[in-house]
Amino acid sequence: MVYIGIDLGGTNIAVGVVSETGSILAETSTKTLAERPYQDIISDMAACVMKVITKAGVTDDEVNSIGIGIPGLADNESGIVYNCTNLGWVNVPLRAEMQKYTNKPIFIDNDANVAALAESCAGVSVGCKSSVMITLGTGVGGGIVINGKIWPGAHGRGGEIGHMTLVPDGVPCTCGNNGCVERYCSATALIRFAKQECYTYPNNAFLTKAGGDLNRINAKLVIDAAKEGDASALRVYNEFIHYLAMTINNITAFFDPEIIVLGGGVSRAGQYMLDSLREQLPRLQMFKTLAAPRVELALLGNEAGIIGAAMLGK
Amino acid sequence: MVYIGIDLGGTNIAVGVVSETGSILAETSTKTLAERPYQDIISDMAACVMKVITKAGVTDDEVNSIGIGIPGLADNESGIVYNCTNLGWVNVPLRAEMQKYTNKPIFIDNDANVAALAESCAGVSVGCKSSVMITLGTGVGGGIVINGKIWPGAHGRGGEIGHMTLVPDGVPCTCGNNGCVERYCSATALIRFAKQECYTYPNNAFLTKAGGDLNRINAKLVIDAAKEGDASALRVYNEFIHYLAMTINNITAFFDPEIIVLGGGVSRAGQYMLDSLREQLPRLQMFKTLAAPRVELALLGNEAGIIGAAMLGK
């Protein structure tokens, strides 16, 4: 059997045919054009499914199911997408609409959960009985996988690592709460720390790299400057790592998974970031003599969206 | 079959015979006298087991197993207690020592985990597929139960809610870290907040209740004064509830169990505390339209130690 995975993003719809072992056999994509009615977007998703099945040279009978990863909150039972800010979707009957085009089983989940599942099926956490993935991008996403299945929580609220409170009464968050992990461990947070640093120390390497323009500072410029040893960049980077290490330690103290996987744009800092975290974590952890969750980088990159969505049906 | 449960505490050893459904059929106890060699304490535990089996009028054949809840860190696989601060135990071979007296299977786990299991077998969380218990005592303990089994984590670090960081770089904790939940949500924390309040507002109801003696302030006095509407007590109590609500919300955002159970001495504040939490929590939670974990008081009280330990063998 093969599995169709659809990675529905605010910019692109990527669709793939995925093998039992989580390899992409064929792939296609189209623009989301998010401002359209949802019916049009879903029609394009269905067209991509047809196209990619043909491209992979498989028969319809060989297709087990279709999985869809969405950038928002969905209920897999009802098949309704409650909310997708990027797409402007509220209460969209995604499964019902897709079933106008296909009679295959359709599975829907959040993109961060889907990425965690992908890593556990075909990435760095293969074979782990429990894993937690933290996606460090513009925001912070999370996904928990137990015995090969996403743990959605009892009410679909699970894995929202980005909206755990890290700093009581801290920086206001888009979710309406204050001091969320997302406000301290995302690319957006790193950039905020960096801009704050510029008000005190404007002669720093990352502002120079950004051509002196505060608005051109991004996570990569700051981390590159830290790698080069710039004192300001190191202060900013170390603050970021301090918060991220606390978040990882909180997941360890509460849930203690076999592995914690870091993905998303900021994790492209790679081994440099892993080394920083692995140095800090033992100081935070209780029970110094016990083993602790491995902290590793995600392996699958952009492909995780298709692979994980496909594996929802496995 | 029946199940023996041993609740090993710093002061008392309580032993009970427990039915399939989690009822205590017979019970006995003895002083721990923690300063003795561990061999003597374990010998007394075994004697209590013999005594309580006789008291319950069951035969040895009817005894399925012996479970032991310990106030510290144990490894159920090896049967070794790594650390029990109250008993001064380090690397004590508890199972091997008990097996000198019995050939029944012996299970060992932390007392907070055991209490969580007890509530899920015979208490408020019966029938819940996932539950998290928070024990609010001198410290803060935690236990996670998934599908009727304790979730110990992949390395035995799971459920340590008291040592999640709640306030970055906050009050130093006995664990060596800073700002742990235990420093803001325990009876000890409530008393610390109350003493601090006395330096600013000495004319408060709880200091009066304590006869003007700072060292006689306890959690009950403060909560009683809050219930009576004393302004200082309410400030202290609300601060405590604020931190506890954040902790509950963090567990919800990450794990989203079906139910969150509050136990331990501070939870004797009862419905008053539940009402305060239930008022605060919706403001903290994302996804306002989704259901959220029920927050409830533990039902079993002191019996949880025996029942949960017994149920380790089920």
XYZ file of C-alpha atoms in Angstrom:
628
model
C 0.000 0.000 0.000
C 0.955 3.646 -0.402
C -0.184 6.680 1.559
C -0.998 10.153 0.272
C 0.275 13.067 2.323
C -0.864 16.651 1.853
C 1.088 19.497 3.430
C -1.309 22.436 3.363
C 0.573 25.675 3.974
C -0.296 29.346 3.736
C 1.784 29.651 0.541
C 1.975 26.180 -1.035
C 0.090 22.913 -1.116
C 2.598 20.030 -1.367
C 1.274 16.540 -2.066
C 3.191 13.267 -2.132
C 2.804 9.527 -2.456
C 4.592 7.885 0.445
C 5.705 4.275 0.891
C 5.090 2.008 3.905
C 8.521 3.013 5.218
C 7.967 6.753 4.854
C 9.789 7.454 1.576
C 8.308 9.937 -0.882
C 7.718 8.102 -4.199
C 6.332 11.080 -6.124
C 5.533 14.682 -5.303
C 3.713 17.667 -6.735
C 2.703 21.091 -5.509
C 0.623 24.131 -6.306
C 0.093 27.620 -4.899
C -2.395 27.846 -2.039
C -3.653 31.325 -2.951
C -5.121 31.491 0.512
C -7.512 34.352 -0.204
C -9.728 32.050 -2.337
C -12.848 30.287 -1.018
C -11.868 27.099 0.803
C -13.794 25.035 -1.743
C -11.365 26.131 -4.485
C -8.319 25.334 -2.361
C -9.653 21.879 -1.516
C -10.508 21.259 -5.179
C -6.857 21.995 -6.030
C -5.727 19.625 -3.262
C -7.830 16.859 -4.815
C -6.436 17.614 -8.280
C -2.879 17.358 -6.877
C -3.758 13.982 -5.344
C -4.924 12.650 -8.716
C -1.827 14.046 -10.442
C 0.643 12.606 -7.951
C -0.966 9.147 -8.019
C -0.483 9.100 -11.782
C 3.068 10.423 -11.424
C 3.929 7.649 -8.952
C 2.501 5.024 -11.284
C 0.334 3.440 -8.598
C -3.276 2.356 -8.965
C -6.095 3.830 -6.935
C -6.487 0.462 -5.196
C -2.965 0.712 -3.854
C -3.766 3.993 -2.066
C -4.566 3.306 1.591
C -5.568 6.772 2.746
C -5.075 10.508 2.478
C -3.595 12.499 5.345
C -3.624 16.269 5.593
C -1.394 18.423 7.778
C -2.880 21.858 8.389
C -1.341 24.996 9.927
C -3.966 25.247 12.636
C -6.395 23.389 14.829
C -8.455 20.479 13.509
C -10.622 17.757 14.952
C -9.762 14.461 13.306
C -13.007 12.870 14.520
C -15.368 15.334 12.891
C -12.946 16.241 10.099
C -13.525 19.932 10.753
C -10.755 22.528 10.763
C -11.621 24.815 13.653
C -9.113 27.502 12.891
C -6.266 28.250 10.464
C -5.096 31.829 10.904
C -2.862 31.779 7.785
C -5.719 30.619 5.588
C -8.474 32.570 7.278
C -10.307 29.271 7.860
C -12.851 28.944 10.669
C -14.914 25.760 11.027
C -14.129 24.481 7.528
C -15.526 20.948 6.870
C -12.263 19.770 5.273
C -12.990 16.045 5.304
C -16.535 16.391 3.987
C -15.316 18.670 1.198
C -12.459 16.290 0.252
C -14.900 13.390 0.209
C -16.619 14.991 -2.773
C -13.516 13.901 -4.719
C -12.452 10.640 -3.116
C -13.799 7.799 -1.011
C -10.446 7.049 0.648
C -10.206 7.506 4.434
C -9.077 11.042 5.243
C -7.006 11.968 8.299
C -6.354 15.524 9.463
C -3.906 16.880 12.019
C -1.919 19.924 12.968
C 1.348 20.463 11.046
C 3.544 20.367 14.163
C 2.036 17.017 15.219
C 2.492 15.756 11.668
C 6.173 16.755 11.641
C 6.706 14.900 14.937
C 5.063 11.798 13.456
C 7.205 12.032 10.320
C 10.416 12.068 12.344
C 9.227 9.073 14.322
C 8.316 7.107 11.147
C 11.245 8.037 8.917
C 13.489 10.519 10.696
C 15.675 10.913 13.752
C 13.220 9.372 16.226
C 12.582 6.113 14.342
C 12.237 3.271 16.830
C 11.691 5.541 19.840
C 8.714 4.605 22.006
C 8.144 8.236 22.967
C 9.269 11.461 21.347
C 8.539 15.150 21.571
C 9.285 17.474 18.682
C 9.714 21.221 19.150
C 9.387 23.284 15.967
C 11.329 26.530 16.324
C 10.072 28.823 13.578
C 8.256 32.156 13.492
C 6.295 30.600 16.338
C 6.952 27.480 18.409
C 5.024 24.301 17.656
C 5.124 20.933 19.305
C 4.118 17.349 18.811
C 4.107 14.297 21.069
C 4.363 10.761 19.670
C 3.763 7.726 21.891
C 4.193 4.219 20.484
C 4.114 5.520 16.914
C 0.895 7.522 17.329
C 0.404 11.256 17.781
C -0.785 12.114 21.288
C -3.438 14.774 20.631
C -4.478 15.036 24.257
C -7.921 14.227 25.569
C -9.456 17.374 24.036
C -7.112 18.103 21.120
C -5.098 20.612 23.164
C -1.941 18.506 23.463
C 1.533 19.340 22.199
C 1.062 23.122 22.336
C 4.571 23.641 23.685
C 4.660 27.169 22.276
C 1.833 28.174 24.594
C 3.119 26.784 27.855
C 3.907 29.721 30.146
C 7.652 30.187 30.484
C 7.742 33.634 32.106
C 4.822 34.392 34.465
C 3.237 37.697 33.471
C 5.834 38.002 30.700
C 5.616 39.328 27.140
C 2.031 39.321 25.769
C 1.353 36.522 23.294
C -0.930 36.401 20.241
C -2.918 33.691 22.076
C -4.114 36.227 24.655
C -1.922 34.861 27.433
C 1.419 36.230 28.679
C 4.947 34.879 28.743
C 4.380 31.878 26.434
C 7.343 29.754 25.305
C 6.727 31.086 21.784
C 7.629 34.590 22.971
C 11.075 33.414 24.174
C 12.100 30.452 21.979
C 11.015 31.382 18.426
C 12.889 33.136 15.627
C 10.652 36.107 16.414
C 11.899 36.074 20.021
C 15.545 35.828 18.992
C 15.048 38.846 16.716
C 13.354 40.776 19.538
C 16.266 40.052 21.904
C 18.648 41.150 19.129
C 16.863 44.446 18.528
C 16.851 45.149 22.271
C 20.613 44.524 22.317
C 21.047 47.079 19.510
C 19.599 49.864 21.651
C 22.399 49.318 24.169
C 25.173 48.048 21.907
C 24.604 49.238 18.354
C 28.166 48.371 17.314
C 27.528 44.672 16.954
C 28.214 42.215 14.170
C 24.625 41.254 13.371
C 23.458 44.836 12.910
C 26.432 45.345 10.599
C 25.472 42.190 8.681
C 21.953 43.630 8.421
C 23.358 46.779 6.804
C 22.547 48.814 9.906
C 18.825 48.201 9.377
C 17.093 46.851 12.511
C 14.292 45.457 10.365
C 16.685 43.287 8.368
C 17.933 41.409 11.437
C 16.974 37.751 11.276
C 17.755 34.645 13.313
C 20.448 33.427 10.939
C 22.401 36.731 11.060
C 22.402 36.677 14.866
C 23.440 33.039 15.124
C 26.147 33.472 12.475
C 27.521 36.449 14.419
C 27.434 34.389 17.636
C 29.351 31.583 15.942
C 31.967 34.198 14.955
C 32.266 35.247 18.598
C 30.594 38.681 18.520
C 29.928 39.625 22.162
C 26.467 41.112 21.535
C 25.368 38.197 19.382
C 26.562 35.789 22.074
C 24.562 37.618 24.748
C 21.431 37.414 22.596
C 22.040 33.807 21.584
C 22.800 32.697 25.156
C 19.591 34.303 26.406
C 17.680 32.387 23.738
C 19.425 29.102 24.603
C 18.766 29.698 28.310
C 15.009 29.859 27.654
C 15.058 26.942 25.221
C 17.010 24.781 27.680
C 14.429 25.543 30.392
C 11.652 24.514 28.014
C 13.424 21.263 27.146
C 14.017 20.620 30.838
C 10.336 21.236 31.604
C 9.360 18.622 29.022
C 11.918 16.271 30.569
C 10.711 16.818 34.141
C 7.080 16.303 33.202
C 7.083 13.730 30.419
C 10.637 12.416 30.026
C 10.387 11.175 26.433
C 13.072 8.967 24.926
C 14.077 11.787 22.565
C 13.409 15.499 22.066
C 13.661 16.550 18.419
C 14.344 20.128 17.346
C 13.002 21.283 13.983
C 11.981 24.505 12.264
C 14.066 27.328 10.857
C 16.023 28.164 14.015
C 17.195 24.548 14.318
C 19.281 25.151 11.175
C 21.828 26.545 13.645
C 22.560 22.820 13.799
C 25.361 21.294 15.809
C 26.262 24.694 17.288
C 22.843 24.900 18.954
C 22.878 21.248 20.022
C 26.265 21.750 21.670
C 24.992 24.802 23.579
C 21.899 22.965 24.792
C 23.745 19.791 25.721
C 26.111 21.893 27.832
C 23.277 23.681 29.686
C 20.808 20.834 30.227
C 22.651 18.688 32.789
C 22.787 21.679 35.150
C 18.993 22.021 35.023
C 18.105 18.347 35.350
C 17.233 16.631 38.632
C 18.581 13.124 39.261
C 22.031 13.758 37.811
C 22.851 10.049 37.692
C 19.839 9.032 35.557
C 19.945 9.025 31.777
C 17.990 11.859 30.138
C 16.172 12.312 26.827
C 18.465 12.610 23.836
C 18.206 16.035 22.202
C 18.618 15.806 18.424
C 17.984 17.771 15.238
C 15.115 16.817 12.951
C 16.281 15.007 9.815
C 13.475 15.428 7.318
C 13.241 19.192 6.730
C 10.454 20.275 4.376
C 9.581 16.676 3.480
C 8.287 16.084 7.021
C 4.976 17.739 6.131
C 4.145 15.255 3.358
C 5.590 12.189 5.092
C 3.925 12.836 8.441
C 0.557 13.633 6.867
C 0.741 10.396 4.865
C 1.659 8.399 7.968
C -1.501 9.615 9.749
C -3.252 6.822 7.858
C -0.849 4.089 8.832
C -6.817 -12.281 43.997
C -5.761 -9.581 46.465
C -2.881 -7.138 46.289
C -0.606 -5.980 49.102
C 0.220 -2.275 49.195
C 2.966 -0.770 51.344
C 3.102 2.963 51.920
C 6.623 3.610 53.160
C 6.876 7.046 54.733
C 9.473 8.869 56.785
C 7.345 8.431 59.936
C 5.094 5.389 59.375
C 4.941 2.216 57.342
C 1.312 1.502 56.409
C 0.449 -1.850 54.872
C -2.866 -3.019 53.476
C -4.562 -5.876 51.653
C -6.417 -4.442 48.669
C -9.160 -5.997 46.538
C -9.325 -6.155 42.726
C -11.430 -2.988 42.782
C -9.089 -1.007 45.014
C -10.801 -1.386 48.412
C -8.686 -1.865 51.518
C -9.724 -5.183 53.151
C -7.333 -4.977 56.105
C -4.635 -2.591 57.254
C -1.780 -2.369 59.722
C 1.065 0.011 60.405
C 4.254 0.470 62.363
C 6.768 3.266 63.009
C 9.451 3.647 60.345
C 12.161 4.761 62.783
C 14.064 5.982 59.767
C 17.441 6.209 61.493
C 17.711 2.380 61.619
C 19.629 0.316 59.037
C 17.448 -0.274 55.977
C 17.529 -4.026 56.612
C 15.619 -3.512 59.892
C 13.020 -1.284 58.243
C 12.467 -3.801 55.442
C 12.221 -6.636 57.968
C 9.406 -4.704 59.691
C 7.715 -4.164 56.331
C 7.747 -7.923 55.742
C 6.377 -8.566 59.248
C 3.521 -6.129 58.571
C 2.750 -7.956 55.326
C 2.442 -11.291 57.186
C 0.309 -9.655 59.868
C -2.092 -7.967 57.474
C -2.578 -11.110 55.361
C -3.657 -12.936 58.520
C -5.845 -9.999 59.554
C -7.604 -10.033 56.162
C -8.171 -13.776 56.422
C -6.749 -14.484 52.968
C -4.377 -17.285 52.069
C -0.900 -16.693 50.729
C -2.050 -18.188 47.404
C -4.616 -15.448 47.036
C -1.925 -12.735 47.199
C -1.000 -11.623 43.694
C 1.857 -9.259 44.437
C 3.361 -6.681 46.767
C 3.652 -3.048 45.737
C 5.702 -0.445 47.581
C 5.358 3.319 47.323
C 8.498 5.121 48.418
C 9.117 8.812 49.147
C 11.910 9.085 46.592
C 13.339 7.792 43.358
C 13.305 4.089 42.515
C 13.943 1.944 39.491
C 11.207 -0.672 39.201
C 13.279 -2.750 36.769
C 16.254 -3.266 39.060
C 14.234 -2.910 42.263
C 16.760 -0.446 43.621
C 15.821 2.718 45.494
C 18.232 5.337 44.220
C 17.402 7.994 46.729
C 15.020 8.675 49.614
C 15.996 11.860 51.394
C 13.571 11.304 54.328
C 14.980 7.852 55.008
C 18.592 8.603 54.186
C 18.492 5.792 51.625
C 20.915 5.781 48.690
C 21.024 2.799 46.315
C 19.102 0.476 48.623
C 18.298 -2.928 47.020
C 14.703 -2.868 48.259
C 13.345 -5.681 46.081
C 16.262 -8.031 46.750
C 15.966 -7.398 50.486
C 12.168 -7.974 50.476
C 12.669 -11.178 48.504
C 14.434 -12.640 51.523
C 10.948 -12.784 53.077
C 8.613 -13.499 50.173
C 8.602 -14.929 46.670
C 5.702 -12.756 45.495
C 6.382 -10.293 42.649
C 7.448 -6.919 44.089
C 6.745 -3.582 42.425
C 8.248 -0.280 43.524
C 7.381 3.281 42.564
C 7.466 6.831 43.785
C 4.702 7.862 46.210
C 3.358 10.632 43.976
C 3.029 8.209 41.053
C 1.380 5.706 43.365
C -1.174 8.279 44.549
C -2.025 9.127 40.925
C -2.534 5.430 40.174
C -4.736 5.000 43.252
C -7.056 7.812 42.152
C -7.298 6.291 38.693
C -8.109 2.796 40.088
C -10.445 3.727 42.931
C -10.706 7.502 43.194
C -11.810 10.566 41.272
C -10.139 9.615 37.974
C -11.627 6.120 37.645
C -12.400 5.423 34.007
C -10.248 8.264 32.661
C -7.895 7.275 29.854
C -5.351 9.872 30.947
C -4.879 11.713 34.218
C -2.298 13.855 35.924
C -2.198 14.211 39.680
C -0.515 17.141 41.424
C 0.295 16.597 45.103
C 0.436 19.932 46.908
C 2.216 19.291 50.185
C 5.447 20.480 51.763
C 6.764 19.992 48.235
C 4.943 19.399 44.964
C 4.768 15.898 43.511
C 3.204 14.635 40.341
C 2.094 11.476 38.612
C 0.881 10.703 35.104
C -1.426 7.760 34.375
C -2.138 6.666 30.793
C -4.587 3.828 30.129
C -4.434 2.701 33.756
C -0.633 2.558 33.929
C 1.814 4.989 35.519
C 3.859 6.816 32.892
C 7.343 6.825 34.447
C 8.981 8.436 31.422
C 11.655 6.811 29.314
C 14.310 7.240 32.006
C 12.228 7.359 35.208
C 12.224 11.180 35.241
C 8.536 11.617 34.382
C 5.860 13.304 36.472
C 8.249 15.598 38.342
C 5.827 18.503 38.121
C 7.362 20.098 41.211
C 10.636 20.551 39.370
C 9.398 22.079 36.167
C 10.660 25.665 36.015
C 7.836 28.109 36.622
C 9.844 31.298 37.185
C 13.082 31.556 35.162
C 15.961 32.360 37.505
C 13.480 32.403 40.388
C 13.749 31.233 44.000
C 16.503 28.607 44.506
C 15.179 25.057 44.891
C 16.493 22.130 46.928
C 17.057 20.302 43.612
C 19.819 22.737 42.683
C 17.750 24.504 40.033
C 15.896 27.829 40.320
C 12.250 28.836 40.130
C 10.771 25.313 40.310
C 6.986 24.855 40.591
C 7.595 23.489 44.104
C 8.876 26.911 45.193
C 5.578 28.596 44.165
C 2.805 25.990 44.534
C 3.582 24.100 47.761
C 2.450 24.712 51.339
C 6.013 25.927 51.920
C 5.566 28.512 49.164
C 2.218 29.692 50.506
C 3.814 30.173 53.924
C 6.727 32.095 52.364
C 4.319 34.439 50.547
C 2.417 34.891 53.829
C 5.543 35.795 55.799
C 6.555 38.282 53.125
C 3.088 39.858 53.372
C 3.585 40.248 57.146
C 6.619 42.475 56.647
C 4.421 44.956 54.764
C 1.054 44.346 56.417
C 1.548 42.887 59.905
C -2.059 43.624 60.870
C -3.523 40.655 59.044
C -5.849 37.895 60.115
C -3.508 34.932 59.625
C -0.725 36.443 61.753
C -3.350 37.074 64.439
C -4.532 33.452 64.119
C -0.871 32.416 64.530
C -0.672 34.345 67.817
C 1.611 36.931 66.225
C 4.297 34.299 65.688
C 5.581 34.210 62.083
C 6.812 30.670 62.615
C 3.345 29.403 63.479
C 1.840 30.507 60.155
C 0.718 27.520 58.133
C -1.221 26.983 54.902
C -4.513 26.307 56.650
C -4.384 29.550 58.671
C -3.766 31.587 55.536
C -6.494 29.881 53.508
C -8.986 30.143 56.384
C -8.240 33.872 56.640
C -8.695 34.215 52.868
C -12.059 32.469 53.056
C -13.041 35.023 55.727
C -12.109 37.838 53.350
C -8.945 39.169 55.016
C -7.265 41.424 52.431
C -3.700 40.250 53.168
C -4.674 36.603 53.158
C -6.469 37.101 49.844
C -3.385 38.708 48.301
C -1.240 35.761 49.428
C -3.825 33.179 48.385
C -4.416 34.782 44.982
C -0.697 34.842 44.281
C -0.548 31.130 45.099
C -3.570 30.359 42.898
C -2.076 32.421 40.060
C 1.040 30.206 40.046
C -0.943 26.999 40.450
C -3.272 27.938 37.589
C -0.262 28.548 35.340
C 1.112 25.136 36.260
C -2.211 23.458 35.504
C -2.413 25.352 32.225
C 1.118 24.249 31.294
C 0.126 20.626 31.822
C -2.978 21.252 29.717
C -1.071 22.931 26.877
C 1.523 20.174 26.754
C -0.296 16.986 27.632
C -4.028 17.765 27.862
C -5.087 14.868 30.090
C -8.732 14.010 30.580
C -8.502 15.106 34.231
C -6.094 16.915 36.542
C -6.378 15.752 40.152
C -5.256 17.870 43.103
C -4.102 16.097 46.249
C -1.876 16.745 49.245
C -2.410 18.913 52.313
C -3.037 22.204 50.495
C -5.859 20.613 48.491
C -7.835 20.382 51.749
C -8.790 23.978 50.916
C -11.336 22.006 48.898
C -14.127 23.559 46.877
C -12.840 27.069 47.668
C -9.593 26.318 45.835
C -11.351 24.521 42.976
C -13.620 27.530 42.461
C -10.642 29.903 42.348
C -8.815 27.723 39.819
C -11.853 27.126 37.643
C -12.374 30.884 37.468
C -8.754 31.580 36.419
C -8.071 28.723 34.019
C -10.298 29.679 31.054
C -8.448 32.988 30.767
C -5.115 31.160 30.404
C -6.235 28.463 27.984
C -5.843 28.661 24.213
C -8.705 27.423 22.021
C -11.497 28.847 24.150
C -14.144 26.770 22.357
C -12.528 23.362 23.055
C -13.261 21.358 26.177
C -10.435 21.311 28.720
C -9.231 18.862 31.381
C -11.521 18.629 34.388
C -9.800 19.852 37.552
C -10.904 17.859 40.600
C -9.895 17.084 44.169
C -8.394 13.711 45.051
C -10.837 11.425 46.852
C -8.689 8.884 48.640
C -6.647 10.911 51.137
C -4.156 8.886 53.168
C -5.452 5.585 51.797
C -4.080 6.446 48.345
C -0.604 5.310 49.400
C -1.684 1.743 50.193
C -4.214 1.419 47.348
C -1.902 2.797 44.654
C 1.054 0.693 45.815
C -1.135 -2.419 45.746
C -2.416 -1.558 42.263
C 1.163 -1.457 40.927
C 0.834 -5.246 40.665
C -2.436 -5.231 38.783
